[in-house]
């Protein structure tokens, strides 16, 4: 409602308001995708009664980097968010998921496809 009131107000700078809405979408959509990626990893771990084991995307971080800092079960909240933010942003920037493979889980593959479709819609909207 507040956004609608601002957009109908004649004193509002239209260019600034359009840029603000675009930036809001540009930041919030990958954020929510990041949160969903982590929820997917947590749900998969709960189903398997294990602690984020391979082949889930979250378990691949430690395996690929050979860095125990990225062990998902022991990672702190910031590290978990950064790991999932990588997945969220890389899905929307067409970089792909680098060495992270979407394997072993239908839910991960389905969500990756949803991200790809959203990316196509977003680029179509931006490019006209």
mmCIF file of N, CA and C in Angstrom:
data_model
loop_
_atom_site.group_PDB
_atom_site.id
_atom_site.type_symbol
_atom_site.label_atom_id
_atom_site.label_comp_id
_atom_site.label_asym_id
_atom_site.label_seq_id
_atom_site.Cartn_x
_atom_site.Cartn_y
_atom_site.Cartn_z
ATOM 1 N N UNK A 1 0.813 -1.176 0.000
ATOM 2 C CA UNK A 1 0.000 0.000 0.000
ATOM 3 C C UNK A 1 0.873 1.263 0.000
ATOM 4 N N UNK A 2 1.921 1.247 0.788
ATOM 5 C CA UNK A 2 2.788 2.424 0.860
ATOM 6 C C UNK A 2 3.468 2.673 -0.490
ATOM 7 N N UNK A 3 3.879 1.606 -1.155
ATOM 8 C CA UNK A 3 4.521 1.763 -2.462
ATOM 9 C C UNK A 3 3.530 2.348 -3.471
ATOM 10 N N UNK A 4 2.283 1.919 -3.408
ATOM 11 C CA UNK A 4 1.261 2.451 -4.315
ATOM 12 C C UNK A 4 1.026 3.935 -4.045
ATOM 13 N N UNK A 5 0.953 4.317 -2.774
ATOM 14 C CA UNK A 5 0.765 5.729 -2.425
ATOM 15 C C UNK A 5 1.916 6.578 -2.944
ATOM 16 N N UNK A 6 3.126 6.055 -2.831
ATOM 17 C CA UNK A 6 4.288 6.799 -3.319
ATOM 18 C C UNK A 6 4.269 6.925 -4.834
ATOM 19 N N UNK A 7 3.837 5.861 -5.522
ATOM 20 C CA UNK A 7 3.857 5.920 -6.981
ATOM 21 C C UNK A 7 2.772 6.839 -7.549
ATOM 22 N N UNK A 8 1.706 7.069 -6.810
ATOM 23 C CA UNK A 8 0.658 7.973 -7.294
ATOM 24 C C UNK A 8 0.867 9.415 -6.845
ATOM 25 N N UNK A 9 1.804 9.655 -5.932
ATOM 26 C CA UNK A 9 2.103 11.006 -5.469
ATOM 27 C C UNK A 9 2.875 11.745 -6.561
ATOM 28 N N UNK A 10 2.419 12.927 -6.934
ATOM 29 C CA UNK A 10 3.043 13.672 -8.024
ATOM 30 C C UNK A 10 4.400 14.256 -7.663
ATOM 31 N N UNK A 11 4.719 14.344 -6.389
ATOM 32 C CA UNK A 11 6.010 14.913 -5.994
ATOM 33 C C UNK A 11 7.110 13.855 -5.936
ATOM 34 N N UNK A 12 6.757 12.605 -6.153
ATOM 35 C CA UNK A 12 7.754 11.537 -6.098
ATOM 36 C C UNK A 12 8.617 11.562 -7.356
ATOM 37 N N UNK A 13 9.910 11.439 -7.171
ATOM 38 C CA UNK A 13 10.830 11.336 -8.293
ATOM 39 C C UNK A 13 10.638 9.956 -8.940
ATOM 40 N N UNK A 14 10.087 9.925 -10.125
ATOM 41 C CA UNK A 14 9.719 8.679 -10.785
ATOM 42 C C UNK A 14 10.940 7.834 -11.104
ATOM 43 N N UNK A 15 12.002 8.448 -11.542
ATOM 44 C CA UNK A 15 13.214 7.704 -11.874
ATOM 45 C C UNK A 15 13.806 7.052 -10.635
ATOM 46 N N UNK A 16 13.877 7.794 -9.551
ATOM 47 C CA UNK A 16 14.392 7.236 -8.309
ATOM 48 C C UNK A 16 13.509 6.103 -7.820
ATOM 49 N N UNK A 17 12.196 6.296 -7.881
ATOM 50 C CA UNK A 17 11.262 5.289 -7.404
ATOM 51 C C UNK A 17 11.363 4.006 -8.236
ATOM 52 N N UNK A 18 11.487 4.133 -9.556
ATOM 53 C CA UNK A 18 11.635 2.961 -10.420
ATOM 54 C C UNK A 18 12.953 2.251 -10.132
ATOM 55 N N UNK A 19 14.023 3.006 -9.921
ATOM 56 C CA UNK A 19 15.319 2.413 -9.590
ATOM 57 C C UNK A 19 15.271 1.719 -8.239
ATOM 58 N N UNK A 20 14.579 2.320 -7.286
ATOM 59 C CA UNK A 20 14.446 1.724 -5.957
ATOM 60 C C UNK A 20 13.687 0.391 -6.027
ATOM 61 N N UNK A 21 12.577 0.368 -6.767
ATOM 62 C CA UNK A 21 11.811 -0.873 -6.906
ATOM 63 C C UNK A 21 12.640 -1.949 -7.607
ATOM 64 N N UNK A 22 13.395 -1.568 -8.638
ATOM 65 C CA UNK A 22 14.242 -2.518 -9.354
ATOM 66 C C UNK A 22 15.317 -3.076 -8.423
ATOM 67 N N UNK A 23 15.954 -2.212 -7.641
ATOM 68 C CA UNK A 23 16.991 -2.663 -6.709
ATOM 69 C C UNK A 23 16.404 -3.565 -5.626
ATOM 70 N N UNK A 24 15.209 -3.240 -5.181
ATOM 71 C CA UNK A 24 14.548 -4.063 -4.174
ATOM 72 C C UNK A 24 14.301 -5.478 -4.697
ATOM 73 N N UNK A 25 13.835 -5.584 -5.918
ATOM 74 C CA UNK A 25 13.612 -6.899 -6.528
ATOM 75 C C UNK A 25 14.946 -7.592 -6.768
ATOM 76 N N UNK A 26 15.929 -6.835 -7.241
ATOM 77 C CA UNK A 26 17.238 -7.400 -7.555
ATOM 78 C C UNK A 26 17.922 -7.994 -6.336
ATOM 79 N N UNK A 27 17.675 -7.448 -5.168
ATOM 80 C CA UNK A 27 18.294 -7.956 -3.944
ATOM 81 C C UNK A 27 17.415 -8.976 -3.240
ATOM 82 N N UNK A 28 16.119 -8.745 -3.205
ATOM 83 C CA UNK A 28 15.260 -9.634 -2.423
ATOM 84 C C UNK A 28 15.043 -10.995 -3.062
ATOM 85 N N UNK A 29 14.937 -11.082 -4.372
ATOM 86 C CA UNK A 29 14.693 -12.382 -5.013
ATOM 87 C C UNK A 29 15.872 -13.342 -4.805
ATOM 88 N N UNK A 30 17.128 -12.943 -5.062
ATOM 89 C CA UNK A 30 18.224 -13.867 -4.745
ATOM 90 C C UNK A 30 18.340 -14.184 -3.251
ATOM 91 N N UNK A 31 17.975 -13.228 -2.390
ATOM 92 C CA UNK A 31 17.992 -13.506 -0.950
ATOM 93 C C UNK A 31 17.023 -14.634 -0.617
ATOM 94 N N UNK A 32 15.800 -14.546 -1.122
ATOM 95 C CA UNK A 32 14.814 -15.595 -0.841
ATOM 96 C C UNK A 32 15.217 -16.913 -1.487
ATOM 97 N N UNK A 33 15.837 -16.841 -2.656
ATOM 98 C CA UNK A 33 16.346 -18.075 -3.274
ATOM 99 C C UNK A 33 17.431 -18.682 -2.399
ATOM 100 N N UNK A 34 18.284 -17.845 -1.814
ATOM 101 C CA UNK A 34 19.334 -18.335 -0.920
ATOM 102 C C UNK A 34 18.734 -19.026 0.299
ATOM 103 N N UNK A 35 17.736 -18.402 0.867
ATOM 104 C CA UNK A 35 17.073 -19.009 2.030
ATOM 105 C C UNK A 35 16.436 -20.343 1.656
ATOM 106 N N UNK A 36 15.854 -20.405 0.482
ATOM 107 C CA UNK A 36 15.225 -21.650 0.057
ATOM 108 C C UNK A 36 16.266 -22.727 -0.212
ATOM 109 N N UNK A 37 17.435 -22.359 -0.770
ATOM 110 C CA UNK A 37 18.506 -23.340 -0.985
ATOM 111 C C UNK A 37 18.915 -23.972 0.342
ATOM 112 N N UNK A 38 19.072 -23.145 1.378
ATOM 113 C CA UNK A 38 19.495 -23.708 2.668
ATOM 114 C C UNK A 38 18.387 -24.559 3.280
ATOM 115 N N UNK A 39 17.140 -24.116 3.160
ATOM 116 C CA UNK A 39 16.021 -24.914 3.671
ATOM 117 C C UNK A 39 15.953 -26.257 2.966
ATOM 118 N N UNK A 40 16.265 -26.273 1.688
ATOM 119 C CA UNK A 40 16.299 -27.526 0.928
ATOM 120 C C UNK A 40 17.376 -28.454 1.466
ATOM 121 N N UNK A 41 18.543 -27.906 1.773
ATOM 122 C CA UNK A 41 19.630 -28.725 2.330
ATOM 123 C C UNK A 41 19.259 -29.261 3.707
ATOM 124 N N UNK A 42 18.635 -28.422 4.521
ATOM 125 C CA UNK A 42 18.215 -28.863 5.852
ATOM 126 C C UNK A 42 17.143 -29.949 5.774
ATOM 127 N N UNK A 43 16.198 -29.795 4.852
ATOM 128 C CA UNK A 43 15.135 -30.783 4.698
ATOM 129 C C UNK A 43 15.696 -32.105 4.216
ATOM 130 N N UNK A 44 16.645 -32.055 3.306
ATOM 131 C CA UNK A 44 17.272 -33.265 2.796
ATOM 132 C C UNK A 44 18.012 -33.985 3.912
ATOM 133 N N UNK A 45 18.689 -33.221 4.760
ATOM 134 C CA UNK A 45 19.409 -33.823 5.890
ATOM 135 C C UNK A 45 18.433 -34.463 6.867
ATOM 136 N N UNK A 46 17.291 -33.816 7.085
ATOM 137 C CA UNK A 46 16.298 -34.367 8.007
ATOM 138 C C UNK A 46 15.687 -35.658 7.453
ATOM 139 N N UNK A 47 15.486 -35.711 6.142
ATOM 140 C CA UNK A 47 14.923 -36.909 5.520
ATOM 141 C C UNK A 47 15.881 -38.089 5.622
ATOM 142 N N UNK A 48 17.178 -37.803 5.485
ATOM 143 C CA UNK A 48 18.178 -38.866 5.497
ATOM 144 C C UNK A 48 18.647 -39.201 6.907
ATOM 145 N N UNK A 49 18.175 -38.465 7.905
ATOM 146 C CA UNK A 49 18.615 -38.624 9.291
ATOM 147 C C UNK A 49 20.135 -38.525 9.384
ATOM 148 N N UNK A 50 20.692 -37.657 8.574
ATOM 149 C CA UNK A 50 22.141 -37.448 8.551
ATOM 150 C C UNK A 50 22.398 -35.948 8.642
ATOM 151 N N UNK A 51 23.646 -35.600 8.733
ATOM 152 C CA UNK A 51 23.988 -34.186 8.835
ATOM 153 C C UNK A 51 24.536 -33.691 7.504
ATOM 154 N N UNK A 52 23.653 -33.248 6.650
ATOM 155 C CA UNK A 52 24.014 -32.641 5.371
ATOM 156 C C UNK A 52 25.136 -33.394 4.655
ATOM 157 N N UNK A 53 24.889 -34.634 4.339
ATOM 158 C CA UNK A 53 25.898 -35.485 3.711
ATOM 159 C C UNK A 53 25.848 -35.364 2.193
ATOM 160 N N UNK A 54 26.914 -35.831 1.553
ATOM 161 C CA UNK A 54 26.945 -35.868 0.098
ATOM 162 C C UNK A 54 25.781 -36.712 -0.383
ATOM 163 N N UNK A 55 25.197 -36.454 -1.492
ATOM 164 C CA UNK A 55 25.584 -35.545 -2.571
ATOM 165 C C UNK A 55 24.895 -34.186 -2.541
ATOM 166 N N UNK A 56 24.337 -33.751 -1.420
ATOM 167 C CA UNK A 56 23.649 -32.458 -1.398
ATOM 168 C C UNK A 56 24.626 -31.331 -1.726
ATOM 169 N N UNK A 57 24.102 -30.232 -2.222
ATOM 170 C CA UNK A 57 24.966 -29.121 -2.624
ATOM 171 C C UNK A 57 25.737 -28.570 -1.437
ATOM 172 N N UNK A 58 25.143 -28.548 -0.255
ATOM 173 C CA UNK A 58 25.818 -27.964 0.913
ATOM 174 C C UNK A 58 27.023 -28.799 1.328
ATOM 175 N N UNK A 59 26.930 -30.111 1.214
ATOM 176 C CA UNK A 59 28.045 -30.977 1.600
ATOM 177 C C UNK A 59 29.178 -30.916 0.591
ATOM 178 N N UNK A 60 28.892 -30.499 -0.618
ATOM 179 C CA UNK A 60 29.938 -30.438 -1.646
ATOM 180 C C UNK A 60 30.935 -29.313 -1.398
ATOM 181 N N UNK A 61 30.561 -28.289 -0.645
ATOM 182 C CA UNK A 61 31.475 -27.168 -0.394
ATOM 183 C C UNK A 61 32.767 -27.632 0.265
ATOM 184 N N UNK A 62 32.667 -28.375 1.339
ATOM 185 C CA UNK A 62 33.867 -28.850 2.028
ATOM 186 C C UNK A 62 34.634 -29.813 1.142
ATOM 187 N N UNK A 63 33.924 -30.663 0.445
ATOM 188 C CA UNK A 63 34.557 -31.665 -0.418
ATOM 189 C C UNK A 63 35.344 -31.020 -1.563
ATOM 190 N N UNK A 64 34.778 -30.013 -2.189
ATOM 191 C CA UNK A 64 35.423 -29.366 -3.340
ATOM 192 C C UNK A 64 36.587 -28.483 -2.901
ATOM 193 N N UNK A 65 36.399 -27.732 -1.827
ATOM 194 C CA UNK A 65 37.433 -26.781 -1.411
ATOM 195 C C UNK A 65 38.500 -27.404 -0.524
ATOM 196 N N UNK A 66 38.219 -28.585 0.010
ATOM 197 C CA UNK A 66 39.135 -29.231 0.957
ATOM 198 C C UNK A 66 39.385 -28.339 2.173
ATOM 199 N N UNK A 67 38.375 -27.568 2.537
ATOM 200 C CA UNK A 67 38.481 -26.633 3.644
ATOM 201 C C UNK A 67 37.434 -26.999 4.686
ATOM 202 N N UNK A 68 37.842 -27.441 5.869
ATOM 203 C CA UNK A 68 36.866 -27.833 6.889
ATOM 204 C C UNK A 68 36.004 -26.672 7.386
ATOM 205 N N UNK A 69 36.402 -25.440 7.076
ATOM 206 C CA UNK A 69 35.606 -24.274 7.444
ATOM 207 C C UNK A 69 34.223 -24.326 6.797
ATOM 208 N N UNK A 70 34.131 -24.961 5.622
ATOM 209 C CA UNK A 70 32.875 -25.035 4.884
ATOM 210 C C UNK A 70 32.064 -26.286 5.208
ATOM 211 N N UNK A 71 32.399 -26.980 6.279
ATOM 212 C CA UNK A 71 31.615 -28.151 6.680
ATOM 213 C C UNK A 71 30.261 -27.637 7.141
ATOM 214 N N UNK A 72 29.162 -27.986 6.408
ATOM 215 C CA UNK A 72 27.885 -27.322 6.653
ATOM 216 C C UNK A 72 27.263 -27.585 8.012
ATOM 217 N N UNK A 73 27.495 -28.739 8.602
ATOM 218 C CA UNK A 73 26.868 -29.031 9.895
ATOM 219 C C UNK A 73 27.452 -28.185 11.014
ATOM 220 N N UNK A 74 28.730 -27.837 10.907
ATOM 221 C CA UNK A 74 29.377 -27.073 11.961
ATOM 222 C C UNK A 74 29.529 -25.601 11.650
ATOM 223 N N UNK A 75 29.045 -25.170 10.498
ATOM 224 C CA UNK A 75 29.215 -23.774 10.092
ATOM 225 C C UNK A 75 28.305 -22.859 10.899
ATOM 226 N N UNK A 76 28.787 -21.644 11.147
ATOM 227 C CA UNK A 76 27.942 -20.676 11.847
ATOM 228 C C UNK A 76 26.927 -20.080 10.876
ATOM 229 N N UNK A 77 26.050 -19.261 11.390
ATOM 230 C CA UNK A 77 24.963 -18.710 10.579
ATOM 231 C C UNK A 77 25.434 -17.882 9.397
ATOM 232 N N UNK A 78 26.467 -17.066 9.588
ATOM 233 C CA UNK A 78 26.971 -16.234 8.503
ATOM 234 C C UNK A 78 27.552 -17.094 7.388
ATOM 235 N N UNK A 79 28.318 -18.115 7.744
ATOM 236 C CA UNK A 79 28.906 -19.000 6.732
ATOM 237 C C UNK A 79 27.816 -19.737 5.968
ATOM 238 N N UNK A 80 26.803 -20.201 6.676
ATOM 239 C CA UNK A 80 25.687 -20.878 6.002
ATOM 240 C C UNK A 80 24.994 -19.933 5.030
ATOM 241 N N UNK A 81 24.776 -18.685 5.464
ATOM 242 C CA UNK A 81 24.105 -17.731 4.585
ATOM 243 C C UNK A 81 24.971 -17.421 3.368
ATOM 244 N N UNK A 82 26.272 -17.259 3.562
ATOM 245 C CA UNK A 82 27.152 -16.969 2.428
ATOM 246 C C UNK A 82 27.203 -18.138 1.446
ATOM 247 N N UNK A 83 27.197 -19.360 1.973
ATOM 248 C CA UNK A 83 27.167 -20.532 1.089
ATOM 249 C C UNK A 83 25.875 -20.549 0.272
ATOM 250 N N UNK A 84 24.763 -20.306 0.926
ATOM 251 C CA UNK A 84 23.495 -20.331 0.212
ATOM 252 C C UNK A 84 23.319 -19.087 -0.667
ATOM 253 N N UNK A 85 23.895 -17.955 -0.264
ATOM 254 C CA UNK A 85 23.844 -16.755 -1.105
ATOM 255 C C UNK A 85 24.607 -16.981 -2.403
ATOM 256 N N UNK A 86 25.700 -17.718 -2.338
ATOM 257 C CA UNK A 86 26.421 -18.066 -3.565
ATOM 258 C C UNK A 86 25.499 -18.827 -4.509
ATOM 259 N N UNK A 87 24.755 -19.790 -3.959
ATOM 260 C CA UNK A 87 23.839 -20.562 -4.789
ATOM 261 C C UNK A 87 22.716 -19.676 -5.336
ATOM 262 N N UNK A 88 22.204 -18.787 -4.510
ATOM 263 C CA UNK A 88 21.127 -17.907 -4.947
ATOM 264 C C UNK A 88 21.567 -16.939 -6.033
ATOM 265 N N UNK A 89 22.683 -16.274 -5.807
ATOM 266 C CA UNK A 89 23.161 -15.283 -6.779
ATOM 267 C C UNK A 89 23.700 -15.928 -8.049
ATOM 268 N N UNK A 90 24.393 -17.042 -7.923
ATOM 269 C CA UNK A 90 24.949 -17.664 -9.136
ATOM 270 C C UNK A 90 23.850 -18.204 -10.029
ATOM 271 N N UNK A 91 22.737 -18.593 -9.446
ATOM 272 C CA UNK A 91 21.627 -19.041 -10.265
ATOM 273 C C UNK A 91 21.009 -17.917 -11.076
ATOM 274 N N UNK A 92 21.002 -16.708 -10.531
ATOM 275 C CA UNK A 92 20.381 -15.578 -11.221
ATOM 276 C C UNK A 92 21.338 -14.800 -12.112
ATOM 277 N N UNK A 93 22.629 -15.029 -11.993
ATOM 278 C CA UNK A 93 23.577 -14.263 -12.804
ATOM 279 C C UNK A 93 24.107 -15.048 -13.984
ATOM 280 N N UNK A 94 23.557 -16.210 -14.225
ATOM 281 C CA UNK A 94 23.916 -17.102 -15.335
ATOM 282 C C UNK A 94 25.373 -17.557 -15.297
ATOM 283 N N UNK A 95 25.978 -17.521 -14.114
ATOM 284 C CA UNK A 95 27.331 -18.040 -13.974
ATOM 285 C C UNK A 95 27.314 -19.554 -13.835
ATOM 286 N N UNK A 96 26.180 -20.117 -13.537
ATOM 287 C CA UNK A 96 26.109 -21.532 -13.226
ATOM 288 C C UNK A 96 26.517 -21.721 -11.778
ATOM 289 N N UNK A 97 26.609 -22.938 -11.367
ATOM 290 C CA UNK A 97 26.920 -23.223 -9.969
ATOM 291 C C UNK A 97 28.371 -23.656 -9.787
ATOM 292 N N UNK A 98 29.233 -23.311 -10.710
ATOM 293 C CA UNK A 98 30.664 -23.644 -10.731
ATOM 294 C C UNK A 98 30.841 -25.132 -10.498
ATOM 295 N N UNK A 99 31.606 -25.522 -9.522
ATOM 296 C CA UNK A 99 31.915 -26.938 -9.308
ATOM 297 C C UNK A 99 30.851 -27.647 -8.485
ATOM 298 N N UNK A 100 29.855 -26.906 -8.001
ATOM 299 C CA UNK A 100 28.768 -27.515 -7.234
ATOM 300 C C UNK A 100 27.835 -28.210 -8.214
ATOM 301 N N UNK A 101 27.592 -29.479 -8.002
ATOM 302 C CA UNK A 101 26.717 -30.241 -8.882
ATOM 303 C C UNK A 101 25.353 -30.424 -8.229
ATOM 304 N N UNK A 102 24.329 -30.247 -9.018
ATOM 305 C CA UNK A 102 22.972 -30.486 -8.530
ATOM 306 C C UNK A 102 22.679 -31.958 -8.805
ATOM 307 N N UNK A 103 22.997 -32.808 -7.841
ATOM 308 C CA UNK A 103 22.869 -34.248 -8.041
ATOM 309 C C UNK A 103 22.168 -34.904 -6.870
ATOM 310 N N UNK A 104 21.613 -36.048 -7.145
ATOM 311 C CA UNK A 104 21.122 -36.900 -6.078
ATOM 312 C C UNK A 104 19.775 -36.534 -5.494
ATOM 313 N N UNK A 105 19.285 -35.354 -5.730
ATOM 314 C CA UNK A 105 18.033 -34.930 -5.126
ATOM 315 C C UNK A 105 17.133 -34.307 -6.191
ATOM 316 N N UNK A 106 15.922 -34.829 -6.303
ATOM 317 C CA UNK A 106 14.974 -34.263 -7.260
ATOM 318 C C UNK A 106 14.589 -32.847 -6.869
ATOM 319 N N UNK A 107 14.486 -32.583 -5.570
ATOM 320 C CA UNK A 107 14.071 -31.256 -5.122
ATOM 321 C C UNK A 107 15.121 -30.199 -5.489
ATOM 322 N N UNK A 108 16.409 -30.537 -5.410
ATOM 323 C CA UNK A 108 17.452 -29.586 -5.803
ATOM 324 C C UNK A 108 17.390 -29.305 -7.294
ATOM 325 N N UNK A 109 17.204 -30.352 -8.092
ATOM 326 C CA UNK A 109 17.125 -30.175 -9.547
ATOM 327 C C UNK A 109 15.889 -29.353 -9.918
ATOM 328 N N UNK A 110 14.758 -29.627 -9.273
ATOM 329 C CA UNK A 110 13.531 -28.879 -9.571
ATOM 330 C C UNK A 110 13.696 -27.410 -9.214
ATOM 331 N N UNK A 111 14.330 -27.126 -8.066
ATOM 332 C CA UNK A 111 14.511 -25.728 -7.679
ATOM 333 C C UNK A 111 15.499 -25.032 -8.618
ATOM 334 N N UNK A 112 16.529 -25.724 -9.069
ATOM 335 C CA UNK A 112 17.468 -25.137 -10.031
ATOM 336 C C UNK A 112 16.746 -24.781 -11.332
ATOM 337 N N UNK A 113 15.808 -25.612 -11.753
ATOM 338 C CA UNK A 113 15.025 -25.315 -12.960
ATOM 339 C C UNK A 113 14.138 -24.093 -12.739
ATOM 340 N N UNK A 114 13.528 -23.985 -11.563
ATOM 341 C CA UNK A 114 12.703 -22.815 -11.251
ATOM 342 C C UNK A 114 13.551 -21.549 -11.302
ATOM 343 N N UNK A 115 14.751 -21.613 -10.754
ATOM 344 C CA UNK A 115 15.658 -20.453 -10.795
ATOM 345 C C UNK A 115 15.991 -20.086 -12.236
ATOM 346 N N UNK A 116 16.237 -21.074 -13.075
ATOM 347 C CA UNK A 116 16.550 -20.795 -14.485
ATOM 348 C C UNK A 116 15.381 -20.130 -15.199
ATOM 349 N N UNK A 117 14.169 -20.585 -14.935
ATOM 350 C CA UNK A 117 12.992 -19.974 -15.554
ATOM 351 C C UNK A 117 12.825 -18.539 -15.063
ATOM 352 N N UNK A 118 12.996 -18.312 -13.757
ATOM 353 C CA UNK A 118 12.911 -16.949 -13.231
ATOM 354 C C UNK A 118 13.986 -16.051 -13.840
ATOM 355 N N UNK A 119 15.158 -16.609 -14.074
ATOM 356 C CA UNK A 119 16.236 -15.840 -14.696
ATOM 357 C C UNK A 119 15.840 -15.425 -16.112
ATOM 358 N N UNK A 120 15.240 -16.321 -16.865
ATOM 359 C CA UNK A 120 14.809 -16.007 -18.225
ATOM 360 C C UNK A 120 13.748 -14.903 -18.198
ATOM 361 N N UNK A 121 12.786 -15.012 -17.298
ATOM 362 C CA UNK A 121 11.730 -14.003 -17.179
ATOM 363 C C UNK A 121 12.331 -12.663 -16.783
ATOM 364 N N UNK A 122 13.269 -12.666 -15.843
ATOM 365 C CA UNK A 122 13.886 -11.423 -15.384
ATOM 366 C C UNK A 122 14.665 -10.754 -16.519
ATOM 367 N N UNK A 123 15.485 -11.532 -17.260
ATOM 368 C CA UNK A 123 16.240 -10.949 -18.359
ATOM 369 C C UNK A 123 15.312 -10.449 -19.461
ATOM 370 N N UNK A 124 14.217 -11.167 -19.719
ATOM 371 C CA UNK A 124 13.255 -10.716 -20.730
ATOM 372 C C UNK A 124 12.625 -9.393 -20.305
ATOM 373 N N UNK A 125 12.336 -9.264 -19.006
ATOM 374 C CA UNK A 125 11.747 -8.019 -18.498
ATOM 375 C C UNK A 125 12.742 -6.860 -18.612
ATOM 376 N N UNK A 126 13.995 -7.113 -18.214
ATOM 377 C CA UNK A 126 15.000 -6.045 -18.224
ATOM 378 C C UNK A 126 15.347 -5.621 -19.651
ATOM 379 N N UNK A 127 15.482 -6.580 -20.552
ATOM 380 C CA UNK A 127 15.886 -6.265 -21.915
ATOM 381 C C UNK A 127 14.738 -5.823 -22.802
ATOM 382 N N UNK A 128 13.520 -5.986 -22.305
ATOM 383 C CA UNK A 128 12.360 -5.499 -23.031
ATOM 384 C C UNK A 128 11.853 -6.510 -23.963
#
